[in-house]
mmCIF file of C-alpha atoms in Angstrom:
data_model
loop_
_atom_site.group_PDB
_atom_site.id
_atom_site.type_symbol
_atom_site.label_atom_id
_atom_site.label_comp_id
_atom_site.label_asym_id
_atom_site.label_seq_id
_atom_site.Cartn_x
_atom_site.Cartn_y
_atom_site.Cartn_z
ATOM 1 C CA MET A 1122 -54.638 50.886 155.146
ATOM 2 C CA SER A 1123 -57.129 53.309 156.933
ATOM 3 C CA HIS A 1124 -59.674 55.041 154.872
ATOM 4 C CA LYS A 1125 -58.596 58.916 154.236
ATOM 5 C CA ALA A 1126 -59.363 62.123 153.224
ATOM 6 C CA ALA A 1127 -56.110 62.662 150.992
ATOM 7 C CA TYR A 1128 -53.425 59.858 149.307
ATOM 8 C CA ASN A 1129 -49.565 59.643 148.926
ATOM 9 C CA VAL A 1130 -49.681 58.636 145.676
ATOM 10 C CA ALA A 1131 -46.160 58.386 143.467
ATOM 11 C CA VAL A 1132 -46.444 57.676 139.775
ATOM 12 C CA VAL A 1133 -43.139 56.192 138.085
ATOM 13 C CA GLY A 1134 -42.374 56.064 134.862
ATOM 14 C CA ALA A 1135 -43.339 59.832 134.654
ATOM 15 C CA THR A 1136 -41.841 61.262 132.000
ATOM 16 C CA GLY A 1137 -43.401 58.694 129.823
ATOM 17 C CA ALA A 1138 -46.316 59.125 128.045
ATOM 18 C CA VAL A 1139 -48.459 56.821 129.579
ATOM 19 C CA GLY A 1140 -46.983 58.952 132.948
ATOM 20 C CA GLN A 1141 -47.690 62.124 131.674
ATOM 21 C CA LYS A 1142 -51.369 60.715 130.598
ATOM 22 C CA ILE A 1143 -51.786 59.230 134.513
ATOM 23 C CA ILE A 1144 -50.648 62.530 135.809
ATOM 24 C CA LYS A 1145 -53.174 64.667 133.551
ATOM 25 C CA LEU A 1146 -55.357 62.930 134.462
ATOM 26 C CA LEU A 1147 -54.995 62.856 138.177
ATOM 27 C CA GLU A 1148 -55.236 66.908 138.200
ATOM 28 C CA GLU A 1149 -58.616 66.354 136.271
ATOM 29 C CA LYS A 1150 -60.718 63.825 137.927
ATOM 30 C CA LYS A 1151 -59.240 65.323 141.437
ATOM 31 C CA PHE A 1152 -57.839 62.263 142.987
ATOM 32 C CA PRO A 1153 -57.675 63.388 146.636
ATOM 33 C CA ILE A 1154 -53.938 63.446 146.924
ATOM 34 C CA ASP A 1155 -52.165 64.675 149.996
ATOM 35 C CA GLN A 1156 -48.675 64.462 148.157
ATOM 36 C CA ILE A 1157 -47.861 63.360 144.702
ATOM 37 C CA LYS A 1158 -44.180 62.449 143.838
ATOM 38 C CA LEU A 1159 -42.848 61.376 140.323
ATOM 39 C CA LEU A 1160 -40.675 59.023 140.028
ATOM 40 C CA SER A 1161 -38.262 58.049 136.914
ATOM 41 C CA SER A 1162 -34.816 56.915 135.319
ATOM 42 C CA SER A 1163 -31.621 58.603 136.643
ATOM 43 C CA ARG A 1164 -31.665 59.919 133.067
ATOM 44 C CA SER A 1165 -34.886 61.519 133.461
ATOM 45 C CA ALA A 1166 -34.596 62.223 136.769
ATOM 46 C CA GLY A 1167 -34.535 65.978 137.569
ATOM 47 C CA LYS A 1168 -37.354 67.171 134.875
ATOM 48 C CA LYS A 1169 -40.003 69.364 136.472
ATOM 49 C CA ILE A 1170 -43.313 68.168 135.830
ATOM 50 C CA SER A 1171 -46.448 70.936 136.562
ATOM 51 C CA PHE A 1172 -49.465 69.342 138.744
ATOM 52 C CA ASN A 1173 -52.591 71.250 140.497
ATOM 53 C CA GLY A 1174 -50.400 74.479 139.123
ATOM 54 C CA GLU A 1175 -47.149 73.624 141.162
ATOM 55 C CA GLU A 1176 -44.168 72.833 139.573
ATOM 56 C CA VAL A 1177 -42.982 69.108 141.572
ATOM 57 C CA THR A 1178 -38.899 67.538 140.555
ATOM 58 C CA VAL A 1179 -39.049 63.762 139.336
ATOM 59 C CA GLU A 1180 -36.875 62.265 141.323
ATOM 60 C CA GLU A 1181 -34.831 58.502 140.430
ATOM 61 C CA ALA A 1182 -37.351 55.765 141.627
ATOM 62 C CA LEU A 1183 -35.802 53.473 144.715
ATOM 63 C CA PRO A 1184 -37.429 51.241 146.820
ATOM 64 C CA GLU A 1185 -36.563 53.700 149.375
ATOM 65 C CA SER A 1186 -38.580 55.659 147.262
ATOM 66 C CA PHE A 1187 -42.317 55.148 148.714
ATOM 67 C CA ALA A 1188 -41.960 55.983 152.350
ATOM 68 C CA GLY A 1189 -45.389 56.423 152.850
ATOM 69 C CA VAL A 1190 -46.729 56.296 150.123
ATOM 70 C CA ASP A 1191 -50.013 54.810 150.048
ATOM 71 C CA ILE A 1192 -51.209 54.589 146.659
ATOM 72 C CA ALA A 1193 -47.901 53.140 143.613
ATOM 73 C CA LEU A 1194 -48.769 53.700 139.614
ATOM 74 C CA PHE A 1195 -45.818 51.879 137.513
ATOM 75 C CA SER A 1196 -45.672 52.623 134.285
ATOM 76 C CA ALA A 1197 -42.174 52.598 133.597
ATOM 77 C CA GLY A 1198 -41.409 48.543 132.286
ATOM 78 C CA GLY A 1199 -41.374 45.364 133.028
ATOM 79 C CA SER A 1200 -38.001 44.841 134.520
ATOM 80 C CA ILE A 1201 -38.584 47.807 136.696
ATOM 81 C CA SER A 1202 -42.104 46.876 137.469
ATOM 82 C CA LYS A 1203 -40.046 43.317 138.842
ATOM 83 C CA GLN A 1204 -38.044 45.425 140.905
ATOM 84 C CA LEU A 1205 -39.726 47.662 142.454
ATOM 85 C CA ALA A 1206 -43.093 47.012 142.602
ATOM 86 C CA PRO A 1207 -42.496 44.857 145.994
ATOM 87 C CA GLU A 1208 -40.483 47.367 147.976
ATOM 88 C CA ALA A 1209 -43.752 49.636 147.233
ATOM 89 C CA VAL A 1210 -45.354 47.065 149.020
ATOM 90 C CA LYS A 1211 -42.574 46.589 151.978
ATOM 91 C CA HIS A 1212 -43.194 49.811 152.104
ATOM 92 C CA GLY A 1213 -47.216 48.848 152.440
ATOM 93 C CA ALA A 1214 -47.863 50.489 149.498
ATOM 94 C CA VAL A 1215 -50.616 49.375 147.271
ATOM 95 C CA VAL A 1216 -49.179 49.061 143.579
ATOM 96 C CA VAL A 1217 -50.824 49.468 139.791
ATOM 97 C CA ASP A 1218 -49.352 47.924 137.696
ATOM 98 C CA ASN A 1219 -49.112 48.772 133.870
ATOM 99 C CA THR A 1220 -47.007 46.405 132.711
ATOM 100 C CA SER A 1221 -47.105 42.486 131.884
ATOM 101 C CA ALA A 1222 -44.716 41.994 134.005
ATOM 102 C CA TYR A 1223 -47.136 40.374 136.833
ATOM 103 C CA ARG A 1224 -50.736 39.849 134.825
ATOM 104 C CA MET A 1225 -51.029 36.521 134.879
ATOM 105 C CA ASP A 1226 -49.807 35.971 138.134
ATOM 106 C CA LYS A 1227 -52.668 33.641 139.591
ATOM 107 C CA ASP A 1228 -52.138 36.062 143.609
ATOM 108 C CA VAL A 1229 -52.150 39.590 140.926
ATOM 109 C CA PRO A 1230 -55.861 40.600 140.473
ATOM 110 C CA LEU A 1231 -55.550 41.760 136.406
ATOM 111 C CA VAL A 1232 -58.321 44.126 136.398
ATOM 112 C CA VAL A 1233 -60.655 46.599 134.114
ATOM 113 C CA PRO A 1234 -63.485 48.244 136.830
ATOM 114 C CA GLU A 1235 -66.167 47.869 133.942
ATOM 115 C CA VAL A 1236 -65.587 44.513 134.289
ATOM 116 C CA ASN A 1237 -64.319 42.263 137.092
ATOM 117 C CA LYS A 1238 -63.758 44.954 140.143
ATOM 118 C CA GLU A 1239 -64.694 42.881 142.169
ATOM 119 C CA ASP A 1240 -62.021 41.669 141.921
ATOM 120 C CA LEU A 1241 -59.572 44.348 143.665
ATOM 121 C CA LEU A 1242 -60.689 42.635 147.085
ATOM 122 C CA ASN A 1243 -58.223 39.924 146.397
ATOM 123 C CA HIS A 1244 -55.385 42.392 146.411
ATOM 124 C CA LYS A 1245 -51.724 41.681 147.694
ATOM 125 C CA GLY A 1246 -50.242 44.813 147.720
ATOM 126 C CA ILE A 1247 -50.253 44.382 143.597
ATOM 127 C CA ILE A 1248 -53.445 45.087 141.191
ATOM 128 C CA ALA A 1249 -52.606 44.425 137.392
ATOM 129 C CA ASN A 1250 -53.246 46.504 134.306
ATOM 130 C CA PRO A 1251 -54.518 44.703 131.458
ATOM 131 C CA ASN A 1252 -52.535 44.661 128.523
ATOM 132 C CA CYS A 1253 -53.973 47.861 125.486
ATOM 133 C CA SER A 1254 -55.716 45.647 123.245
ATOM 134 C CA THR A 1255 -57.082 43.695 125.707
ATOM 135 C CA ILE A 1256 -58.432 46.402 128.021
ATOM 136 C CA GLN A 1257 -61.233 47.803 124.652
ATOM 137 C CA MET A 1258 -61.963 43.908 123.831
ATOM 138 C CA VAL A 1259 -63.965 42.843 127.733
ATOM 139 C CA ALA A 1260 -65.057 46.014 127.631
ATOM 140 C CA ALA A 1261 -67.492 45.119 125.110
ATOM 141 C CA LEU A 1262 -67.486 41.980 125.599
ATOM 142 C CA LYS A 1263 -68.181 40.671 129.506
ATOM 143 C CA PRO A 1264 -71.664 41.639 128.555
ATOM 144 C CA LEU A 1265 -72.938 39.951 125.776
ATOM 145 C CA GLN A 1266 -70.676 37.293 128.202
ATOM 146 C CA GLU A 1267 -73.106 38.789 131.193
ATOM 147 C CA ALA A 1268 -76.277 37.855 128.692
ATOM 148 C CA PHE A 1269 -76.287 35.639 127.155
ATOM 149 C CA GLY A 1270 -73.297 33.336 128.040
ATOM 150 C CA LEU A 1271 -69.929 33.430 125.629
ATOM 151 C CA SER A 1272 -68.499 29.738 124.141
ATOM 152 C CA ARG A 1273 -65.486 32.121 121.277
ATOM 153 C CA VAL A 1274 -63.852 34.807 120.268
ATOM 154 C CA ILE A 1275 -61.629 35.427 117.495
ATOM 155 C CA VAL A 1276 -60.324 39.056 117.049
ATOM 156 C CA SER A 1277 -57.781 40.731 114.209
ATOM 157 C CA THR A 1278 -56.411 43.400 115.627
ATOM 158 C CA TYR A 1279 -55.228 47.125 113.309
ATOM 159 C CA GLN A 1280 -52.520 48.706 116.834
ATOM 160 C CA ALA A 1281 -51.168 52.233 117.159
ATOM 161 C CA VAL A 1282 -47.874 52.884 116.924
ATOM 162 C CA SER A 1283 -47.361 54.883 120.018
ATOM 163 C CA GLY A 1284 -48.438 51.336 121.015
ATOM 164 C CA ALA A 1285 -44.663 50.589 120.708
ATOM 165 C CA GLY A 1286 -43.357 53.666 123.105
ATOM 166 C CA MET A 1287 -43.108 57.550 121.206
ATOM 167 C CA THR A 1288 -39.614 56.632 119.640
ATOM 168 C CA ALA A 1289 -41.947 54.163 117.086
ATOM 169 C CA ASN A 1290 -44.151 56.900 116.438
ATOM 170 C CA LYS A 1291 -41.379 59.186 115.937
ATOM 171 C CA GLU A 1292 -39.639 56.166 113.287
ATOM 172 C CA LEU A 1293 -43.154 56.101 112.034
ATOM 173 C CA GLU A 1294 -43.060 60.557 110.966
ATOM 174 C CA ASN A 1295 -39.697 59.804 109.571
ATOM 175 C CA GLN A 1296 -40.839 57.388 107.988
ATOM 176 C CA THR A 1297 -43.372 59.340 106.443
ATOM 177 C CA ALA A 1298 -41.259 62.277 105.233
ATOM 178 C CA SER A 1299 -38.338 59.873 103.607
ATOM 179 C CA HIS A 1300 -41.063 57.701 101.684
ATOM 180 C CA LEU A 1301 -42.389 61.531 100.210
ATOM 181 C CA ASN A 1302 -38.947 62.942 99.403
ATOM 182 C CA LYS A 1303 -38.107 59.526 97.785
ATOM 183 C CA GLU A 1304 -35.555 58.443 100.115
ATOM 184 C CA GLU A 1305 -35.098 55.802 102.173
ATOM 185 C CA MET A 1306 -36.647 54.635 105.056
ATOM 186 C CA HIS A 1307 -34.855 53.633 107.480
ATOM 187 C CA ALA A 1308 -36.413 50.758 110.062
ATOM 188 C CA GLU A 1309 -34.366 50.538 113.871
ATOM 189 C CA ILE A 1310 -37.830 49.616 116.593
ATOM 190 C CA LEU A 1311 -40.336 47.802 114.315
ATOM 191 C CA PRO A 1312 -42.321 45.517 114.803
ATOM 192 C CA VAL A 1313 -40.176 44.736 117.665
ATOM 193 C CA LYS A 1314 -37.171 46.590 118.677
ATOM 194 C CA GLY A 1315 -35.193 43.097 120.354
ATOM 195 C CA ASP A 1316 -36.097 41.416 117.108
ATOM 196 C CA LYS A 1317 -33.351 40.592 115.002
ATOM 197 C CA LYS A 1318 -35.293 42.343 111.988
ATOM 198 C CA HIS A 1319 -36.353 45.443 111.620
ATOM 199 C CA TYR A 1320 -39.364 46.592 108.486
ATOM 200 C CA PRO A 1321 -41.149 50.472 107.632
ATOM 201 C CA ILE A 1322 -44.502 50.663 109.471
ATOM 202 C CA ALA A 1323 -45.513 53.795 107.193
ATOM 203 C CA PHE A 1324 -47.503 52.928 104.632
ATOM 204 C CA ASN A 1325 -47.175 49.471 105.738
ATOM 205 C CA ALA A 1326 -49.150 46.713 108.346
ATOM 206 C CA LEU A 1327 -47.180 44.451 110.599
ATOM 207 C CA PRO A 1328 -48.635 41.036 111.282
ATOM 208 C CA GLN A 1329 -46.277 41.138 114.148
ATOM 209 C CA ILE A 1330 -46.180 42.675 117.422
ATOM 210 C CA ASP A 1331 -43.387 41.300 120.876
ATOM 211 C CA VAL A 1332 -42.134 38.419 120.041
ATOM 212 C CA PHE A 1333 -42.860 34.703 118.062
ATOM 213 C CA GLN A 1334 -43.860 32.252 120.401
ATOM 214 C CA GLU A 1335 -42.934 28.919 119.777
ATOM 215 C CA ASN A 1336 -46.621 27.987 118.941
ATOM 216 C CA GLY A 1337 -46.219 30.403 116.207
ATOM 217 C CA TYR A 1338 -48.497 33.349 117.869
ATOM 218 C CA THR A 1339 -46.911 36.223 118.975
ATOM 219 C CA PHE A 1340 -46.316 37.170 122.903
ATOM 220 C CA GLU A 1341 -49.644 40.046 122.211
ATOM 221 C CA GLU A 1342 -51.657 37.875 121.217
ATOM 222 C CA MET A 1343 -51.223 35.370 123.958
ATOM 223 C CA LYS A 1344 -50.907 38.262 126.263
ATOM 224 C CA MET A 1345 -54.578 38.770 124.963
ATOM 225 C CA ILE A 1346 -55.968 35.812 124.390
ATOM 226 C CA ASN A 1347 -54.596 34.112 128.892
ATOM 227 C CA GLU A 1348 -55.346 37.774 129.911
ATOM 228 C CA THR A 1349 -59.628 37.947 128.780
ATOM 229 C CA LYS A 1350 -60.031 33.766 129.977
ATOM 230 C CA LYS A 1351 -58.777 35.404 133.788
ATOM 231 C CA ILE A 1352 -60.463 38.501 133.348
ATOM 232 C CA MET A 1353 -63.832 37.410 132.493
ATOM 233 C CA HIS A 1354 -62.953 34.335 134.711
ATOM 234 C CA ALA A 1355 -63.604 32.117 131.942
ATOM 235 C CA PRO A 1356 -60.734 29.570 130.705
ATOM 236 C CA GLU A 1357 -62.612 27.601 128.707
ATOM 237 C CA LEU A 1358 -63.594 30.023 126.324
ATOM 238 C CA SER A 1359 -62.009 30.114 122.868
ATOM 239 C CA VAL A 1360 -59.951 33.183 122.419
ATOM 240 C CA ALA A 1361 -57.656 32.906 118.786
ATOM 241 C CA ALA A 1362 -56.030 36.393 117.754
ATOM 242 C CA THR A 1363 -54.028 37.777 115.864
ATOM 243 C CA CYS A 1364 -52.710 41.676 116.267
ATOM 244 C CA VAL A 1365 -51.756 43.514 113.322
ATOM 245 C CA ARG A 1366 -49.544 47.036 113.436
ATOM 246 C CA LEU A 1367 -50.397 50.105 111.128
ATOM 247 C CA PRO A 1368 -48.982 53.069 110.445
ATOM 248 C CA ILE A 1369 -51.754 55.232 113.189
ATOM 249 C CA PHE A 1370 -50.379 57.006 116.252
ATOM 250 C CA THR A 1371 -53.210 57.000 119.075
ATOM 251 C CA SER A 1372 -56.385 54.347 119.342
ATOM 252 C CA HIS A 1373 -56.490 50.603 118.503
ATOM 253 C CA ALA A 1374 -58.971 48.960 116.201
ATOM 254 C CA GLU A 1375 -60.143 45.749 116.705
ATOM 255 C CA SER A 1376 -62.625 43.795 114.546
ATOM 256 C CA VAL A 1377 -63.900 40.969 116.831
ATOM 257 C CA TYR A 1378 -66.005 38.208 116.119
ATOM 258 C CA VAL A 1379 -68.103 36.061 118.487
ATOM 259 C CA GLU A 1380 -70.250 32.903 119.343
ATOM 260 C CA LEU A 1381 -72.457 33.667 121.926
ATOM 261 C CA ASN A 1382 -74.892 30.371 123.249
ATOM 262 C CA ARG A 1383 -78.486 31.312 121.739
ATOM 263 C CA ASP A 1384 -78.682 31.225 118.399
ATOM 264 C CA ASP A 1385 -81.995 33.473 118.548
ATOM 265 C CA LEU A 1386 -80.622 37.707 118.780
ATOM 266 C CA THR A 1387 -80.407 39.856 116.552
ATOM 267 C CA ALA A 1388 -77.712 42.261 115.387
ATOM 268 C CA ALA A 1389 -80.616 44.648 117.308
ATOM 269 C CA ASP A 1390 -79.806 42.635 120.787
ATOM 270 C CA ILE A 1391 -76.173 42.866 120.936
ATOM 271 C CA GLN A 1392 -76.244 46.850 119.969
ATOM 272 C CA LYS A 1393 -79.153 47.122 123.055
ATOM 273 C CA VAL A 1394 -76.851 45.427 125.619
ATOM 274 C CA LEU A 1395 -74.062 47.216 123.955
ATOM 275 C CA ASN A 1396 -76.172 50.128 124.421
ATOM 276 C CA GLU A 1397 -76.339 49.774 127.719
ATOM 277 C CA ALA A 1398 -72.789 48.460 129.066
ATOM 278 C CA GLU A 1399 -70.647 50.414 130.981
ATOM 279 C CA GLY A 1400 -68.028 52.739 129.646
ATOM 280 C CA VAL A 1401 -69.036 51.448 126.315
ATOM 281 C CA ILE A 1402 -70.416 53.852 123.497
ATOM 282 C CA LEU A 1403 -72.176 52.894 120.783
ATOM 283 C CA GLU A 1404 -71.337 54.786 117.329
ATOM 284 C CA ASP A 1405 -73.108 52.165 114.481
ATOM 285 C CA ASN A 1406 -75.564 52.884 112.280
ATOM 286 C CA PRO A 1407 -74.714 52.228 108.192
ATOM 287 C CA GLU A 1408 -77.360 54.416 107.002
ATOM 288 C CA THR A 1409 -75.512 57.387 108.503
ATOM 289 C CA GLN A 1410 -72.031 55.942 107.922
ATOM 290 C CA THR A 1411 -71.719 55.832 111.634
ATOM 291 C CA TYR A 1412 -68.888 54.045 113.099
ATOM 292 C CA PRO A 1413 -65.198 54.248 115.438
ATOM 293 C CA THR A 1414 -62.252 55.410 113.970
ATOM 294 C CA PRO A 1415 -59.232 55.824 115.718
ATOM 295 C CA LEU A 1416 -59.248 59.167 114.505
ATOM 296 C CA SER A 1417 -63.176 59.727 116.954
ATOM 297 C CA ALA A 1418 -61.700 57.762 119.459
ATOM 298 C CA ALA A 1419 -58.519 60.313 120.031
ATOM 299 C CA ASN A 1420 -57.796 61.229 123.341
ATOM 300 C CA ARG A 1421 -61.174 60.074 124.730
ATOM 301 C CA GLU A 1422 -62.321 57.747 128.138
ATOM 302 C CA GLU A 1423 -64.648 55.154 126.814
ATOM 303 C CA VAL A 1424 -64.560 52.116 124.251
ATOM 304 C CA PHE A 1425 -66.919 52.421 121.367
ATOM 305 C CA VAL A 1426 -67.895 49.819 119.020
ATOM 306 C CA GLY A 1427 -69.101 50.108 115.360
ATOM 307 C CA ARG A 1428 -70.608 47.647 112.852
ATOM 308 C CA VAL A 1429 -72.071 45.113 115.103
ATOM 309 C CA ARG A 1430 -73.858 42.329 112.431
ATOM 310 C CA LYS A 1431 -74.981 39.158 112.636
ATOM 311 C CA ASP A 1432 -72.894 36.058 110.393
ATOM 312 C CA PRO A 1433 -74.314 34.675 106.932
ATOM 313 C CA ASP A 1434 -73.942 31.623 108.277
ATOM 314 C CA LEU A 1435 -73.361 30.876 111.814
ATOM 315 C CA ALA A 1436 -76.952 31.457 114.044
ATOM 316 C CA ASN A 1437 -75.486 31.662 117.052
ATOM 317 C CA GLY A 1438 -71.746 34.401 115.778
ATOM 318 C CA PHE A 1439 -71.553 38.108 115.507
ATOM 319 C CA HIS A 1440 -69.062 40.432 114.137
ATOM 320 C CA MET A 1441 -68.380 44.058 115.742
ATOM 321 C CA TRP A 1442 -65.654 46.818 115.752
ATOM 322 C CA ILE A 1443 -64.463 47.512 118.847
ATOM 323 C CA VAL A 1444 -61.738 51.256 118.994
ATOM 324 C CA SER A 1445 -60.124 52.869 122.977
ATOM 325 C CA ASP A 1446 -57.618 55.190 122.613
ATOM 326 C CA ASN A 1447 -54.268 52.712 123.710
ATOM 327 C CA LEU A 1448 -53.206 54.865 126.156
ATOM 328 C CA MET A 1449 -56.071 56.014 127.688
ATOM 329 C CA LYS A 1450 -58.171 53.476 128.432
ATOM 330 C CA GLY A 1451 -55.774 50.553 127.534
ATOM 331 C CA ALA A 1452 -53.560 51.747 129.587
ATOM 332 C CA ALA A 1453 -53.404 55.367 131.555
ATOM 333 C CA TRP A 1454 -57.252 56.277 132.231
ATOM 334 C CA ASN A 1455 -57.737 52.318 133.793
ATOM 335 C CA THR A 1456 -54.310 52.238 135.869
ATOM 336 C CA VAL A 1457 -55.627 55.791 137.475
ATOM 337 C CA GLN A 1458 -59.837 53.918 137.364
ATOM 338 C CA ILE A 1459 -58.516 51.529 138.964
ATOM 339 C CA ALA A 1460 -56.930 53.200 142.200
ATOM 340 C CA GLU A 1461 -60.205 55.531 142.293
ATOM 341 C CA THR A 1462 -62.547 51.888 142.676
ATOM 342 C CA LEU A 1463 -59.673 51.068 145.425
ATOM 343 C CA VAL A 1464 -59.885 54.794 146.521
ATOM 344 C CA GLU A 1465 -64.575 54.651 145.890
ATOM 345 C CA ASN A 1466 -64.944 51.685 148.127
ATOM 346 C CA LYS A 1467 -62.598 51.642 150.397
ATOM 347 C CA TRP A 1468 -61.399 48.542 149.563
ATOM 348 C CA LEU A 1469 -57.511 50.105 150.129
#
């Protein structure tokens, strides 16, 4: 595709939480758009959404919707991506997909622009946006891998309910009200809507995100394990994850333990590298109780890191706390950033 002054952009899943943030970011970042198409399921078609001061009518996403589209940003669920992303590519569009549908496909680059933007050069029409919890972790790990070498990662996550969709947020609100009114809490969505049992999330912690796999890990945990290795080009890296849902609305937090390939390092060495890393903000001072929290990271584009400390027993072991807005850097902003990177580098 030749480099243009402005592009025809389609947003698939335009009425969802991530879709709406994508639209807002395209507007805020003054992305070079000639025409925008807002696409959704037939259920949401006909709604009107404001973009750059004009009302745009949401249309049903169909194979023919992508005629003339240069860039298609998908955030409407894996089955829709499987069905329509190849159709968009057939019409000449480059797809940035926010679902897990193509992430582990060997022909699809899985990209966090600060970490591995060169992988965008290898796309064959579809580019995958990684899992939200993976994105924020690799943004902090990549600079450490480059500076010191990295051999092991163990992560425990503290994930926001919005990662399961807006209906999960509503369920948290309803359960909180029920509990405070001394009424029974009803659970129909979490931990996983399609699974057999449901548990209240209000005043609780659920050590299950997505469905269990045969090895005892959940699909979310395996996503973090496999995606981290792919993004960082480190198939030999040891990665293990425990993913937990907490009763917070926005921003995922993670306790991350790493083993580096050097044993002569201090916490200050780690902090220096993180402080200079693109897209990362270090908020780390125990004396002033400075560290990131889900609330402080909400609606921000960056990845925040604090609580950097050396393991008491292992010379090459370090612990840190990583927080980021799961709907922003974890989804919408990373998607728009990929599109920006393609345009800026003339890589379309």
